[in-house]
C-alpha cells in the first residue's frame, strides 16, 4: 500500500522544468556535514554526488564545511588560498585566535570549495564549550562519548565560522547554512541561540533513536506513536545525542528528510513534521550506445566468474553459465539491513531449487565490513590454484599451437594423438591433482575476530548452508569494502554491482537506500522493501515495479515469516527467468535511472533553500503558500510487451520451444517500448503547497522592482 503523496515527486525527461528562480548574487550557501571529504556512510555519497549541481547553481558562493582528516585530505583535497575575500578574512581571524582552518577544492565532480576544520586542534576548549552548552541549551554531554565530543567541537567551530563570516562582511549577505545530521546539528542550534542573520536548514537522513530501536528488534513502525522517546533514548545511553538532534530539528527554519517513511518517523520521534522531502539522487551517466551497460554487465560478470572458479576449486560441479550472482551490501546491521531475512529466504530457496531439480546455481555475496585480522588462507589458496591452472593451460596451449603450426607448414594434417606428449599429460595431471580439496569451500573470505558470535556466520550454521555440492545456493561473506587493489576480489564496488544479476536489500530500517538506487542506475534489478525510502518512492512512480525489475517486499504489513516467504518467491521466480527475460528486465530497469537523477531530485533542495531564505529574510524574500488541489500525477505504466517474470508469462519455466522464442521476438521491441515509457507519462505532481516567491530587488534608482515567480 503506497504511502501518502509528499513533496518528493519529480519531473522526467521531456517535462517542463520548474520556473522557480532566486537572485542569488548576494547570497552565500554553506553546507555543513561531518562527511564532507570524510567517508563514513551514505551521507558522503549524497554530498559528493549533489556537489556538481549545487556548484552550478551557486558558483563561487558555495562552500562545503567539514572536519579536517589528514589521510583524506592528502588524496581528496587540493589546499589553496581562499578566493573569497570575506572568507579569507574570516579564516585568518579564526586561525589567529587559536583555530586551525583549511581551505581548498574537493577533487570530485564540480570541484566545490571546502572549508575543513581541525577539531582536535581546539580540544582544549571542550570543557568550556560543554559548560556553555549546558548553561544556554540545557544539554549535557558525558566525557566518555568521543563522537558526541567531536560534535560539540565541530558545532561550536562551525557557529564561530558562520558568525565571523557575517561580522566580516561589509554588506549584510543572505547566508544559507544547510546542516546534515546530528553531528553537525549543534552549529545550527548555536546560530539560532546567538541570533545570527542566517537562514538554516536541517536534514536528517535517519533519526538516531529510530536506528537504535530497530537494531533492538522492536516492533518499530506499529508503535511509533507509543514510544516514550526520552526514556528510550536514556535507556540506550544516547539521550544527549538525541537532545542535540531534536534541538536542531526544532530550531531550524526548514526541516527536511529524505523520504516519506522517515518523515513519519521524524514527526513521532523528533516531534516536528518535516517541511519538505528531499529524496537522494545520483549523477546518471547515459551511454551513447543503447546497450553499452549490458556489455559492461557481461565484462564484470566474467571477472566475478573468475573469482568463483578459484573460490570453489575442487567443488566446481555447477555450470557457471547457469549461475546467478545475488548480493547484499551496506553497514553491518544484521537486522536493520535485512541480512537475517535474506539468509532465511536463501535456505528456503535452496530447498525449492533442489526439489524442483533446477540446474540453476545461486551464489549470494554478503558485502558487509566487519572486524577481521586478515584474508582466509584457504580463500587465497583458491585464487593461487586458479592462476596456476590458467598458466598450465596457457603453457600446453602454446606447445600444442607450435606443433600444429609446424604440421601445417609441411602440408600435412596434424595427427591429434601426437599433438600432446607425455610431458604435457604429466603437467596437466599435476595441475588436476592440485585442485583436489578435502574441505568445503569457505563461507567467509577473511578470518573473523569474533567468529563464534558473528551474526551472519551464526545464522549460516543454523540454516546449514556450507557450500556443499548438494546445495544449489552458495554463500560468500566478504567482510570488507571492495577494492580494485584487493588480491582476492580486485573489483571496485560499481564494477562488482554491474556484474551481479540481482541486488537484495530486505531492510527493516532504511530511510532512503542508496544501494538499490545504484543498482537501478546501472540497470541491475533489485529487491527493496516498503519500509525503505527508495521502495516507497518507486511504488509512487511505477504502476508495476516488478515489471521494471524493482521488487518491493512487504515488511510493513506482514510478519517476518510471511516476508521470508514473499522474498523466497521473488528469488525463485527470478531463478526461473530465461537469459533473454533477464536482458529485457535489465533494459527496463536502466530506463528508470531518470527518476533518480540529481537534475530532477536536486530541485527539492533548491525549494528548501528558497523556503529558508523567505523565512529568515521576509523583507527581501516573500513566501506565500497557496493551497492547490492535488493532481493525478504520473506513473510508469506496466509494459505492454513480454512479461519479465515466468510467474506472469505463458511459460511455467524458462525452458520453451524455439517457435515460442520467435513469437516473443515479435512481441518485444526495445526501442518502441522505451519510447512509450518516455511519452506515456502523465503530468507530474504539483507541489501540495505552491511556492510563490517574490524577490525584492533594487533597480538602481532607489525604486523597488518585484519579480514574481511561481
XYZ file of C-alpha atoms in Angstrom:
710
model
C 0.000 0.000 0.000
C 1.745 3.229 -1.148
C 2.290 5.979 1.361
C 0.556 9.327 1.041
C 1.874 11.647 -1.650
C 4.546 14.086 -0.490
C 6.752 16.806 -1.938
C 9.214 14.189 -3.164
C 7.821 13.782 -6.683
C 9.919 14.781 -9.636
C 9.751 15.658 -13.273
C 11.018 13.393 -16.021
C 12.644 13.840 -19.426
C 10.558 15.989 -21.707
C 8.503 17.524 -18.919
C 8.721 21.202 -18.097
C 11.383 22.348 -15.657
C 10.356 24.289 -12.594
C 10.266 28.000 -13.210
C 11.305 28.922 -9.687
C 14.425 31.101 -9.524
C 16.019 33.417 -6.968
C 18.532 36.189 -7.375
C 21.490 34.596 -5.569
C 24.039 37.300 -6.351
C 24.422 38.417 -2.726
C 23.566 35.039 -1.178
C 26.098 32.535 0.158
C 25.499 28.835 0.810
C 27.393 26.883 3.463
C 26.663 23.154 3.530
C 27.897 21.578 6.756
C 28.354 17.854 7.366
C 30.751 15.543 9.174
C 31.119 13.571 5.921
C 32.486 16.351 3.733
C 35.667 14.815 2.258
C 35.367 12.192 5.003
C 33.675 8.928 4.022
C 31.785 7.368 6.924
C 28.413 6.348 5.469
C 25.742 7.236 2.916
C 25.722 10.993 3.608
C 29.137 11.148 1.942
C 27.521 9.857 -1.270
C 24.681 12.382 -1.010
C 27.011 15.357 -0.677
C 29.588 14.099 -3.167
C 27.083 13.404 -5.955
C 24.998 16.534 -5.339
C 28.001 18.899 -5.287
C 28.187 19.398 -9.053
C 24.554 20.508 -9.362
C 24.812 22.835 -6.337
C 28.105 24.321 -7.562
C 26.488 25.083 -10.928
C 23.629 26.889 -9.151
C 25.693 28.883 -6.608
C 29.051 29.209 -8.369
C 31.751 30.868 -6.231
C 29.290 31.350 -3.352
C 29.048 27.680 -2.418
C 31.208 26.300 0.409
C 31.184 22.855 1.988
C 32.261 22.686 5.631
C 33.609 19.512 7.219
C 36.269 18.096 9.573
C 39.953 18.070 8.684
C 41.124 14.436 8.405
C 44.701 14.413 7.165
C 44.576 10.988 5.490
C 41.542 12.041 3.446
C 42.859 15.498 2.608
C 46.047 14.035 1.111
C 44.075 12.121 -1.517
C 40.874 14.125 -1.989
C 41.541 17.843 -1.434
C 43.742 20.429 -3.145
C 44.580 23.035 -0.498
C 44.565 26.627 -1.842
C 44.197 30.183 -0.598
C 40.573 31.349 -0.136
C 39.295 33.140 -3.237
C 36.503 34.932 -1.392
C 37.990 37.983 0.439
C 35.382 37.839 3.229
C 36.035 34.150 3.813
C 39.806 34.781 3.752
C 39.475 37.391 6.487
C 37.234 35.016 8.438
C 39.700 32.112 8.268
C 42.672 34.348 9.073
C 40.876 35.755 12.108
C 39.956 32.289 13.407
C 43.465 30.922 12.837
C 44.883 33.906 14.720
C 42.517 33.083 17.621
C 43.815 29.541 18.125
C 41.933 27.547 15.499
C 43.262 25.630 12.516
C 41.070 26.080 9.432
C 42.000 24.863 5.944
C 40.575 25.896 2.569
C 40.718 24.038 -0.735
C 38.923 22.324 -3.579
C 37.404 18.889 -3.151
C 38.587 16.801 -6.103
C 35.201 15.450 -7.165
C 32.737 16.375 -9.919
C 32.043 20.107 -9.707
C 35.265 20.758 -7.706
C 33.436 22.601 -4.890
C 35.259 24.736 -2.328
C 35.699 23.128 1.092
C 36.413 24.657 4.481
C 37.955 21.994 6.723
C 38.078 22.444 10.498
C 40.664 20.662 12.632
C 38.514 19.829 15.676
C 41.387 18.181 17.540
C 43.436 21.375 17.482
C 40.845 23.162 19.627
C 40.146 20.259 22.003
C 41.469 22.438 24.849
C 38.188 24.396 24.614
C 35.965 21.313 25.013
C 35.161 21.698 28.719
C 34.425 25.414 28.356
C 32.117 24.827 25.412
C 30.361 21.954 27.151
C 29.656 24.244 30.097
C 28.294 26.895 27.715
C 26.116 24.270 26.023
C 24.676 23.266 29.397
C 24.083 26.830 30.563
C 22.421 28.069 27.369
C 20.750 24.947 25.977
C 20.412 22.581 28.949
C 22.189 19.740 27.126
C 24.909 17.835 28.974
C 27.443 15.684 27.098
C 29.283 12.905 29.027
C 33.084 12.827 28.844
C 33.286 9.226 27.572
C 31.299 9.751 24.339
C 34.052 10.652 21.879
C 31.671 11.047 18.925
C 29.497 13.487 20.877
C 32.624 15.375 21.994
C 33.612 15.761 18.335
C 30.077 17.003 17.605
C 30.438 19.677 20.314
C 33.798 20.873 18.979
C 32.581 20.823 15.375
C 29.335 22.605 16.285
C 30.973 25.467 18.175
C 33.648 25.939 15.491
C 31.005 25.924 12.730
C 28.901 28.533 14.544
C 32.065 30.598 15.096
C 32.894 30.370 11.371
C 29.409 31.465 10.284
C 29.216 34.250 12.847
C 32.678 35.528 11.918
C 31.756 35.462 8.213
C 28.650 37.564 8.891
C 30.734 40.008 11.005
C 33.483 40.336 8.390
C 31.007 41.106 5.583
C 30.798 44.804 4.680
C 27.218 44.437 3.469
C 24.836 42.063 5.170
C 24.814 38.979 2.945
C 21.993 36.484 2.757
C 23.662 33.423 4.289
C 22.086 29.983 3.970
C 23.525 27.250 6.208
C 22.445 23.691 5.473
C 23.278 21.195 8.238
C 23.219 17.410 7.747
C 22.573 15.038 10.655
C 23.022 15.421 14.400
C 26.834 15.525 14.239
C 26.595 18.930 12.545
C 23.328 19.991 14.183
C 24.804 21.781 17.191
C 26.179 24.510 14.928
C 22.607 25.248 13.828
C 21.347 25.415 17.418
C 24.096 27.876 18.341
C 23.406 30.048 15.274
C 19.791 30.438 16.365
C 20.683 30.869 20.054
C 23.111 33.666 19.113
C 20.521 35.143 16.705
C 22.898 35.178 13.744
C 21.394 36.516 10.466
C 21.452 33.105 8.806
C 18.766 31.042 7.066
C 19.085 27.499 8.395
C 18.127 24.091 7.026
C 18.453 20.809 8.900
C 18.292 17.468 7.084
C 18.051 14.223 8.982
C 18.936 11.213 6.855
C 17.868 8.812 9.629
C 16.822 9.513 13.192
C 19.228 8.391 15.900
C 16.552 6.837 18.076
C 14.923 5.071 15.126
C 18.169 3.339 14.194
C 18.780 2.203 17.795
C 15.218 0.996 18.316
C 15.182 -1.047 15.108
C 18.547 -2.611 15.943
C 16.977 -3.831 19.190
C 14.316 -5.968 17.447
C 11.471 -3.633 18.414
C 8.169 -3.610 16.530
C 9.073 -0.107 15.433
C 6.532 1.081 12.876
C 3.471 -0.274 14.681
C 4.457 1.501 17.892
C 5.758 4.838 16.648
C 3.061 6.821 18.445
C 3.520 4.936 21.734
C 7.255 5.348 22.365
C 8.350 7.361 25.399
C 11.189 8.966 23.437
C 13.057 10.410 26.443
C 13.039 7.078 28.276
C 14.001 5.061 25.193
C 16.934 7.398 24.451
C 18.035 7.318 28.085
C 17.863 3.513 28.262
C 20.232 3.339 25.291
C 22.603 5.977 26.743
C 22.118 8.320 23.778
C 19.918 10.924 25.453
C 22.480 13.712 24.921
C 22.772 12.829 21.218
C 19.001 12.687 20.895
C 18.721 16.137 22.508
C 21.206 17.590 20.010
C 19.258 16.121 17.100
C 15.842 17.188 18.402
C 17.076 20.710 19.204
C 18.415 21.102 15.663
C 15.111 19.888 14.189
C 13.119 22.421 16.248
C 15.479 25.389 15.878
C 15.876 25.257 12.109
C 13.905 27.430 9.700
C 13.322 24.490 7.350
C 13.368 20.855 8.431
C 13.785 18.223 5.716
C 14.246 14.481 5.492
C 14.940 12.041 2.675
C 11.714 10.048 2.365
C 8.092 9.912 3.370
C 8.655 6.922 5.662
C 11.381 8.867 7.516
C 9.124 11.922 7.678
C 6.559 9.874 9.619
C 9.326 8.618 11.896
C 10.713 12.128 12.478
C 7.276 13.510 13.285
C 6.837 10.963 16.085
C 10.401 10.774 17.447
C 11.644 14.344 16.922
C 8.180 15.883 17.386
C 8.313 18.031 14.254
C 6.862 17.310 10.843
C 9.368 17.920 8.013
C 8.627 20.930 5.816
C 9.752 19.227 2.627
C 11.000 15.830 1.461
C 14.393 15.900 -0.279
C 14.997 12.442 -1.819
C 18.555 11.409 -2.588
C 19.745 11.247 -6.179
C 22.744 10.187 -8.227
C 24.660 11.595 -11.179
C 23.306 9.481 -14.011
C 25.609 8.992 -16.987
C 23.882 7.838 -20.136
C 25.768 5.749 -22.688
C 25.756 6.750 -26.337
C 25.164 3.135 -27.381
C 21.755 1.760 -26.409
C 23.023 -1.371 -24.685
C 26.515 -0.420 -23.574
C 25.567 -1.127 -19.954
C 24.683 -4.711 -20.986
C 28.221 -5.114 -22.360
C 29.626 -3.780 -19.085
C 27.484 -6.314 -17.224
C 28.948 -9.154 -19.288
C 32.535 -7.951 -18.725
C 32.102 -7.546 -14.964
C 30.271 -10.860 -14.681
C 33.212 -12.666 -16.283
C 35.536 -11.210 -13.616
C 33.239 -12.423 -10.822
C 33.176 -15.835 -12.502
C 36.985 -15.938 -12.350
C 36.853 -15.324 -8.597
C 34.193 -18.045 -8.221
C 36.353 -20.537 -10.143
C 39.125 -20.029 -7.618
C 36.912 -19.904 -4.534
C 35.146 -23.176 -5.394
C 38.154 -25.054 -6.806
C 37.771 -28.787 -6.293
C 33.990 -28.359 -5.945
C 33.217 -26.604 -9.214
C 30.468 -29.071 -10.088
C 27.982 -26.465 -11.321
C 27.613 -24.671 -14.642
C 28.837 -21.070 -14.359
C 26.740 -20.099 -17.385
C 23.657 -21.030 -15.351
C 24.885 -19.350 -12.208
C 23.158 -16.252 -10.801
C 25.022 -13.751 -8.637
C 22.995 -12.089 -5.867
C 24.382 -9.632 -3.347
C 23.590 -7.544 -0.292
C 25.845 -4.653 0.755
C 25.959 -1.914 3.359
C 26.697 -1.290 7.020
C 26.900 -4.437 9.116
C 23.499 -4.042 10.787
C 22.280 -7.616 10.716
C 18.578 -6.975 11.337
C 18.207 -3.381 10.109
C 19.684 -4.253 6.704
C 17.613 -7.432 6.439
C 20.522 -9.899 6.339
C 18.559 -12.178 8.699
C 15.558 -12.329 6.346
C 17.821 -12.779 3.309
C 19.634 -15.771 4.828
C 16.384 -17.448 5.838
C 14.983 -16.899 2.333
C 18.166 -18.376 0.808
C 17.698 -21.547 2.876
C 14.123 -21.876 1.601
C 15.235 -21.084 -1.967
C 17.867 -23.819 -1.719
C 15.136 -26.319 -0.819
C 12.913 -25.216 -3.726
C 15.724 -25.435 -6.278
C 16.684 -28.916 -5.069
C 13.182 -30.424 -5.040
C 12.465 -28.926 -8.463
C 15.772 -30.346 -9.813
C 16.798 -26.946 -11.095
C 20.113 -26.632 -12.904
C 20.458 -23.018 -11.716
C 23.026 -22.269 -9.022
C 22.723 -19.147 -6.889
C 25.790 -17.538 -5.318
C 24.885 -14.909 -2.702
C 27.537 -12.352 -1.738
C 27.390 -10.537 1.598
C 29.499 -7.350 1.330
C 29.383 -6.030 4.892
C 32.511 -4.697 6.649
C 33.245 -6.445 9.947
C 36.218 -6.931 12.282
C 38.828 -9.226 10.724
C 42.558 -9.781 11.069
C 43.430 -10.968 7.546
C 42.366 -12.917 4.487
C 41.383 -16.545 4.902
C 44.357 -18.719 3.833
C 42.087 -21.208 2.078
C 40.488 -18.395 0.063
C 43.844 -17.018 -1.058
C 44.988 -20.536 -1.928
C 41.951 -20.930 -4.167
C 42.902 -17.906 -6.242
C 46.511 -19.152 -6.435
C 45.339 -22.591 -7.643
C 43.133 -20.968 -10.276
C 46.019 -18.862 -11.546
C 48.289 -21.908 -11.634
C 45.730 -23.843 -13.683
C 45.435 -20.906 -16.087
C 49.227 -20.761 -16.516
C 49.373 -24.538 -17.091
C 46.639 -24.335 -19.736
C 48.483 -21.488 -21.487
C 51.755 -23.470 -21.498
C 50.114 -26.566 -23.001
C 48.223 -24.414 -25.499
C 51.422 -22.775 -26.734
C 53.153 -26.137 -27.178
C 50.099 -27.558 -28.941
C 49.877 -24.499 -31.193
C 53.549 -24.706 -32.154
C 53.228 -28.385 -33.204
C 50.036 -27.621 -35.131
C 51.759 -24.729 -36.913
C 54.766 -26.864 -37.893
C 52.500 -29.650 -39.171
C 50.531 -27.240 -41.355
C 53.751 -25.700 -42.707
C 54.796 -29.027 -44.268
C 51.342 -29.509 -45.768
C 50.142 -32.300 -43.503
C 47.029 -32.618 -41.410
C 48.087 -32.953 -37.780
C 47.958 -36.297 -36.031
C 45.943 -35.356 -32.968
C 47.328 -38.309 -30.993
C 50.841 -36.868 -31.363
C 49.948 -33.284 -30.580
C 50.284 -33.875 -26.836
C 53.247 -35.839 -25.495
C 53.770 -37.473 -22.100
C 55.207 -34.313 -20.601
C 52.058 -32.400 -21.488
C 49.874 -35.050 -19.870
C 52.123 -35.061 -16.794
C 51.805 -31.284 -16.431
C 48.018 -31.454 -16.771
C 47.660 -34.331 -14.310
C 49.726 -32.495 -11.721
C 47.504 -29.446 -12.194
C 44.375 -31.568 -11.745
C 45.738 -33.184 -8.589
C 46.466 -29.709 -7.206
C 42.741 -28.888 -7.415
C 41.747 -31.733 -5.112
C 40.270 -30.487 -1.879
C 39.123 -32.321 1.217
C 37.275 -29.409 2.866
C 34.245 -27.443 1.707
C 34.793 -24.045 0.036
C 34.889 -21.412 2.810
C 31.824 -19.303 3.550
C 33.874 -16.326 4.778
C 36.781 -14.891 2.801
C 38.517 -13.479 5.917
C 39.451 -14.599 9.425
C 36.805 -13.084 11.688
C 37.871 -11.762 15.077
C 34.569 -12.873 16.645
C 33.767 -15.920 14.549
C 31.661 -17.733 17.145
C 29.357 -14.782 17.824
C 29.213 -13.218 14.362
C 25.514 -12.863 13.367
C 25.899 -13.911 9.716
C 28.134 -16.914 10.439
C 25.906 -17.994 13.349
C 22.862 -17.881 11.063
C 24.707 -19.812 8.333
C 25.487 -22.550 10.867
C 21.818 -22.664 11.903
C 20.421 -22.952 8.360
C 23.200 -25.335 7.255
C 24.332 -23.642 4.031
C 28.008 -24.666 3.976
C 28.637 -24.537 0.193
C 28.323 -28.325 -0.148
C 27.983 -29.945 -3.572
C 24.326 -30.802 -2.984
C 23.383 -27.186 -2.257
C 22.045 -25.096 -5.117
C 22.614 -21.925 -3.073
C 26.167 -20.962 -2.121
C 27.165 -18.163 0.266
C 30.259 -15.945 0.217
C 30.685 -13.490 3.097
C 33.194 -10.741 2.211
C 33.571 -8.660 5.423
C 35.459 -5.808 3.806
C 34.795 -2.974 1.359
C 35.552 -3.949 -2.225
C 38.674 -2.513 -3.816
C 40.350 -2.844 -7.206
C 43.659 -3.359 -5.369
C 42.463 -6.380 -3.379
C 44.465 -9.585 -4.043
C 41.282 -11.594 -3.574
C 38.469 -9.906 -5.492
C 40.115 -6.993 -7.346
C 36.969 -5.079 -8.290
C 35.535 -1.705 -7.341
C 32.027 -1.715 -5.888
C 30.485 -0.253 -9.050
C 32.126 -2.874 -11.250
C 31.011 -5.654 -8.894
C 27.396 -4.427 -8.891
C 27.366 -4.324 -12.686
C 28.456 -7.958 -12.805
C 25.712 -9.243 -10.495
C 22.221 -10.256 -11.566
C 20.180 -9.059 -8.574
C 20.688 -6.842 -5.538
C 18.751 -7.944 -2.439
C 18.076 -5.329 0.266
C 15.211 -6.526 2.508
C 15.875 -3.793 5.069
C 13.667 -3.247 8.092
C 15.125 0.207 8.660
C 16.302 2.101 5.562
C 15.462 5.826 5.461
C 16.445 6.035 1.784
C 18.546 3.205 0.347
C 21.400 4.144 -1.945
C 22.310 0.539 -2.730
C 19.110 -0.307 -4.684
C 19.237 3.158 -6.293
C 22.773 2.456 -7.546
C 21.583 -0.893 -8.893
C 18.780 0.842 -10.805
C 21.104 3.387 -12.393
C 23.384 0.531 -13.539
C 20.470 -1.477 -14.938
C 20.577 -4.203 -12.273
C 17.220 -5.390 -10.819
C 16.864 -5.175 -7.054
C 14.650 -6.149 -4.146
C 13.845 -3.497 -1.545
C 11.024 -3.054 0.957
C 8.062 -0.803 1.626
C 9.900 0.344 4.765
C 12.717 1.902 2.732
C 12.552 5.373 1.252
C 13.617 4.036 -2.136
C 10.945 1.321 -2.143
C 8.169 3.782 -1.281
C 9.468 6.254 -3.861
C 9.375 3.612 -6.594
C 5.898 2.455 -5.585
C 4.741 6.045 -6.036
C 6.139 6.347 -9.547
C 5.752 2.908 -11.139
C 2.436 1.180 -11.698
C 4.049 -2.293 -11.661
C 7.547 -2.038 -10.123
C 8.387 -5.742 -10.573
C 7.938 -5.410 -14.356
C 10.822 -2.944 -14.270
C 12.997 -5.118 -12.043
C 12.108 -3.303 -8.801
C 10.689 -5.891 -6.404
C 9.051 -4.377 -3.301
C 8.982 -6.704 -0.301
C 6.176 -6.071 2.199
C 7.744 -5.747 5.637
C 5.272 -3.176 6.898
C 2.038 -5.152 6.947
C 3.409 -8.728 7.033
C 5.182 -10.689 9.739
C 8.740 -11.941 9.407
C 7.744 -15.434 8.236
C 5.357 -14.063 5.588
C 8.011 -11.623 4.401
C 10.507 -14.501 4.153
C 8.065 -16.474 2.037
C 7.466 -13.481 -0.231
C 11.202 -12.910 -0.643
C 11.724 -16.610 -1.382
C 9.018 -16.368 -4.042
C 10.713 -13.336 -5.640
C 14.051 -15.157 -5.710
C 12.606 -18.416 -7.045
C 10.724 -16.658 -9.843
C 13.873 -14.734 -10.721
C 15.804 -18.016 -10.944
C 13.197 -19.337 -13.398
C 13.706 -16.476 -15.838
C 15.421 -17.193 -19.122
C 18.535 -15.275 -20.066
C 16.529 -13.269 -22.580
C 13.943 -12.306 -19.975
C 16.712 -11.060 -17.692
C 18.143 -8.924 -20.507
C 14.722 -7.386 -21.184
C 14.271 -6.704 -17.489
C 17.702 -5.032 -17.212
C 16.802 -2.753 -20.135
C 13.648 -1.679 -18.322
C 15.453 -1.191 -15.004
C 18.056 1.063 -16.607
C 15.339 3.253 -18.127
C 14.203 4.188 -14.597
C 17.504 5.972 -13.951
C 15.985 9.338 -14.935
C 13.822 9.138 -11.815
C 16.962 9.157 -9.647
C 18.974 11.841 -11.428
C 20.044 14.863 -9.357
C 18.961 17.030 -12.301
C 15.391 16.326 -11.139
C 15.697 15.466 -7.463
C 18.019 18.414 -6.802
C 15.124 20.829 -7.236
C 13.749 19.859 -3.827
C 16.958 21.023 -2.173
C 16.542 24.229 -4.196
C 12.986 24.595 -2.883
C 14.183 24.034 0.700
C 16.811 26.775 0.354
C 14.293 29.186 -1.102
C 11.865 28.420 1.691
C 14.585 29.061 4.298
C 15.558 32.388 2.703
C 11.939 33.505 2.704
C 11.529 32.600 6.388
C 14.823 34.147 7.543
C 14.691 37.296 5.388
C 10.981 38.097 4.970
C 11.713 41.698 3.930
C 13.666 40.520 0.894
C 12.203 37.131 0.035
C 8.474 36.532 0.360
C 6.977 33.079 0.718
C 3.207 32.955 0.211
C 1.768 29.449 0.369
C -1.269 28.770 -1.774
C -3.119 25.528 -1.333
C -3.692 23.737 -4.619
C -5.743 20.707 -5.417
C -3.674 17.553 -5.783
C -3.374 16.230 -9.327
C -3.467 12.694 -10.651
C 0.310 12.608 -11.049
C 2.439 10.445 -13.303
C 3.443 6.812 -13.123
C 5.367 4.496 -15.376
C 2.669 2.213 -16.812
C 3.109 -1.537 -16.936
C 4.969 -2.583 -20.122
C 2.645 -3.986 -22.740
C 5.211 -6.402 -24.194
C 6.734 -9.660 -22.986
C 6.480 -10.159 -19.197
C 9.759 -10.096 -17.271
C 8.921 -12.974 -14.952
C 7.773 -16.513 -15.767
C 5.215 -16.212 -12.979
C 3.368 -13.664 -15.104
C 4.063 -15.167 -18.509
C 2.693 -18.005 -20.562
C 5.582 -20.252 -19.610
C 5.848 -22.039 -16.306
C 9.623 -22.332 -16.687
C 12.378 -20.790 -18.793
C 12.534 -23.919 -20.981
C 10.333 -23.462 -24.034
C 10.453 -24.032 -27.760
C 12.234 -22.073 -30.468
C 8.897 -21.179 -32.029
C 7.794 -19.522 -28.823
C 11.080 -17.589 -28.710
C 10.407 -16.285 -32.200
C 6.899 -15.278 -31.167
C 8.317 -13.359 -28.216
C 10.828 -11.637 -30.508
C 7.901 -10.227 -32.445
C 6.188 -9.059 -29.259
C 9.177 -7.227 -27.789
C 10.634 -4.123 -29.402
C 13.129 -2.420 -27.097
C 13.182 0.966 -28.862
C 9.393 1.112 -29.191
C 8.884 0.224 -25.531
C 11.476 2.789 -24.433
C 9.745 5.466 -26.487
C 6.403 4.607 -24.897
C 7.960 4.927 -21.440
C 9.188 8.403 -22.352
C 5.874 9.730 -23.636
C 3.221 7.652 -21.884
C 3.592 9.515 -18.597
C 1.009 11.811 -17.075
C 1.916 15.299 -15.939
C 3.993 15.416 -12.751
C 2.501 16.050 -9.370
C 2.382 19.696 -8.454
C 3.656 20.505 -5.010
C 0.862 20.422 -2.396
C 1.981 23.882 -1.325
C 2.631 26.204 -4.223
C 5.708 28.326 -3.611
C 5.008 31.858 -4.709
C 8.262 33.694 -4.249
C 8.947 37.385 -4.633
C 12.489 38.696 -4.697
C 12.571 42.391 -3.896
C 15.418 43.964 -5.843
C 16.711 47.486 -6.319
C 16.591 48.952 -9.854
C 19.453 51.414 -9.277
C 17.192 54.461 -8.841
C 16.126 53.660 -5.331
C 12.823 52.185 -6.545
C 11.879 48.635 -5.734
C 11.278 46.184 -8.542
C 9.460 42.995 -7.621
C 9.929 39.907 -9.756
C 7.468 37.151 -9.021
C 7.982 33.543 -9.993
C 5.596 30.719 -9.236
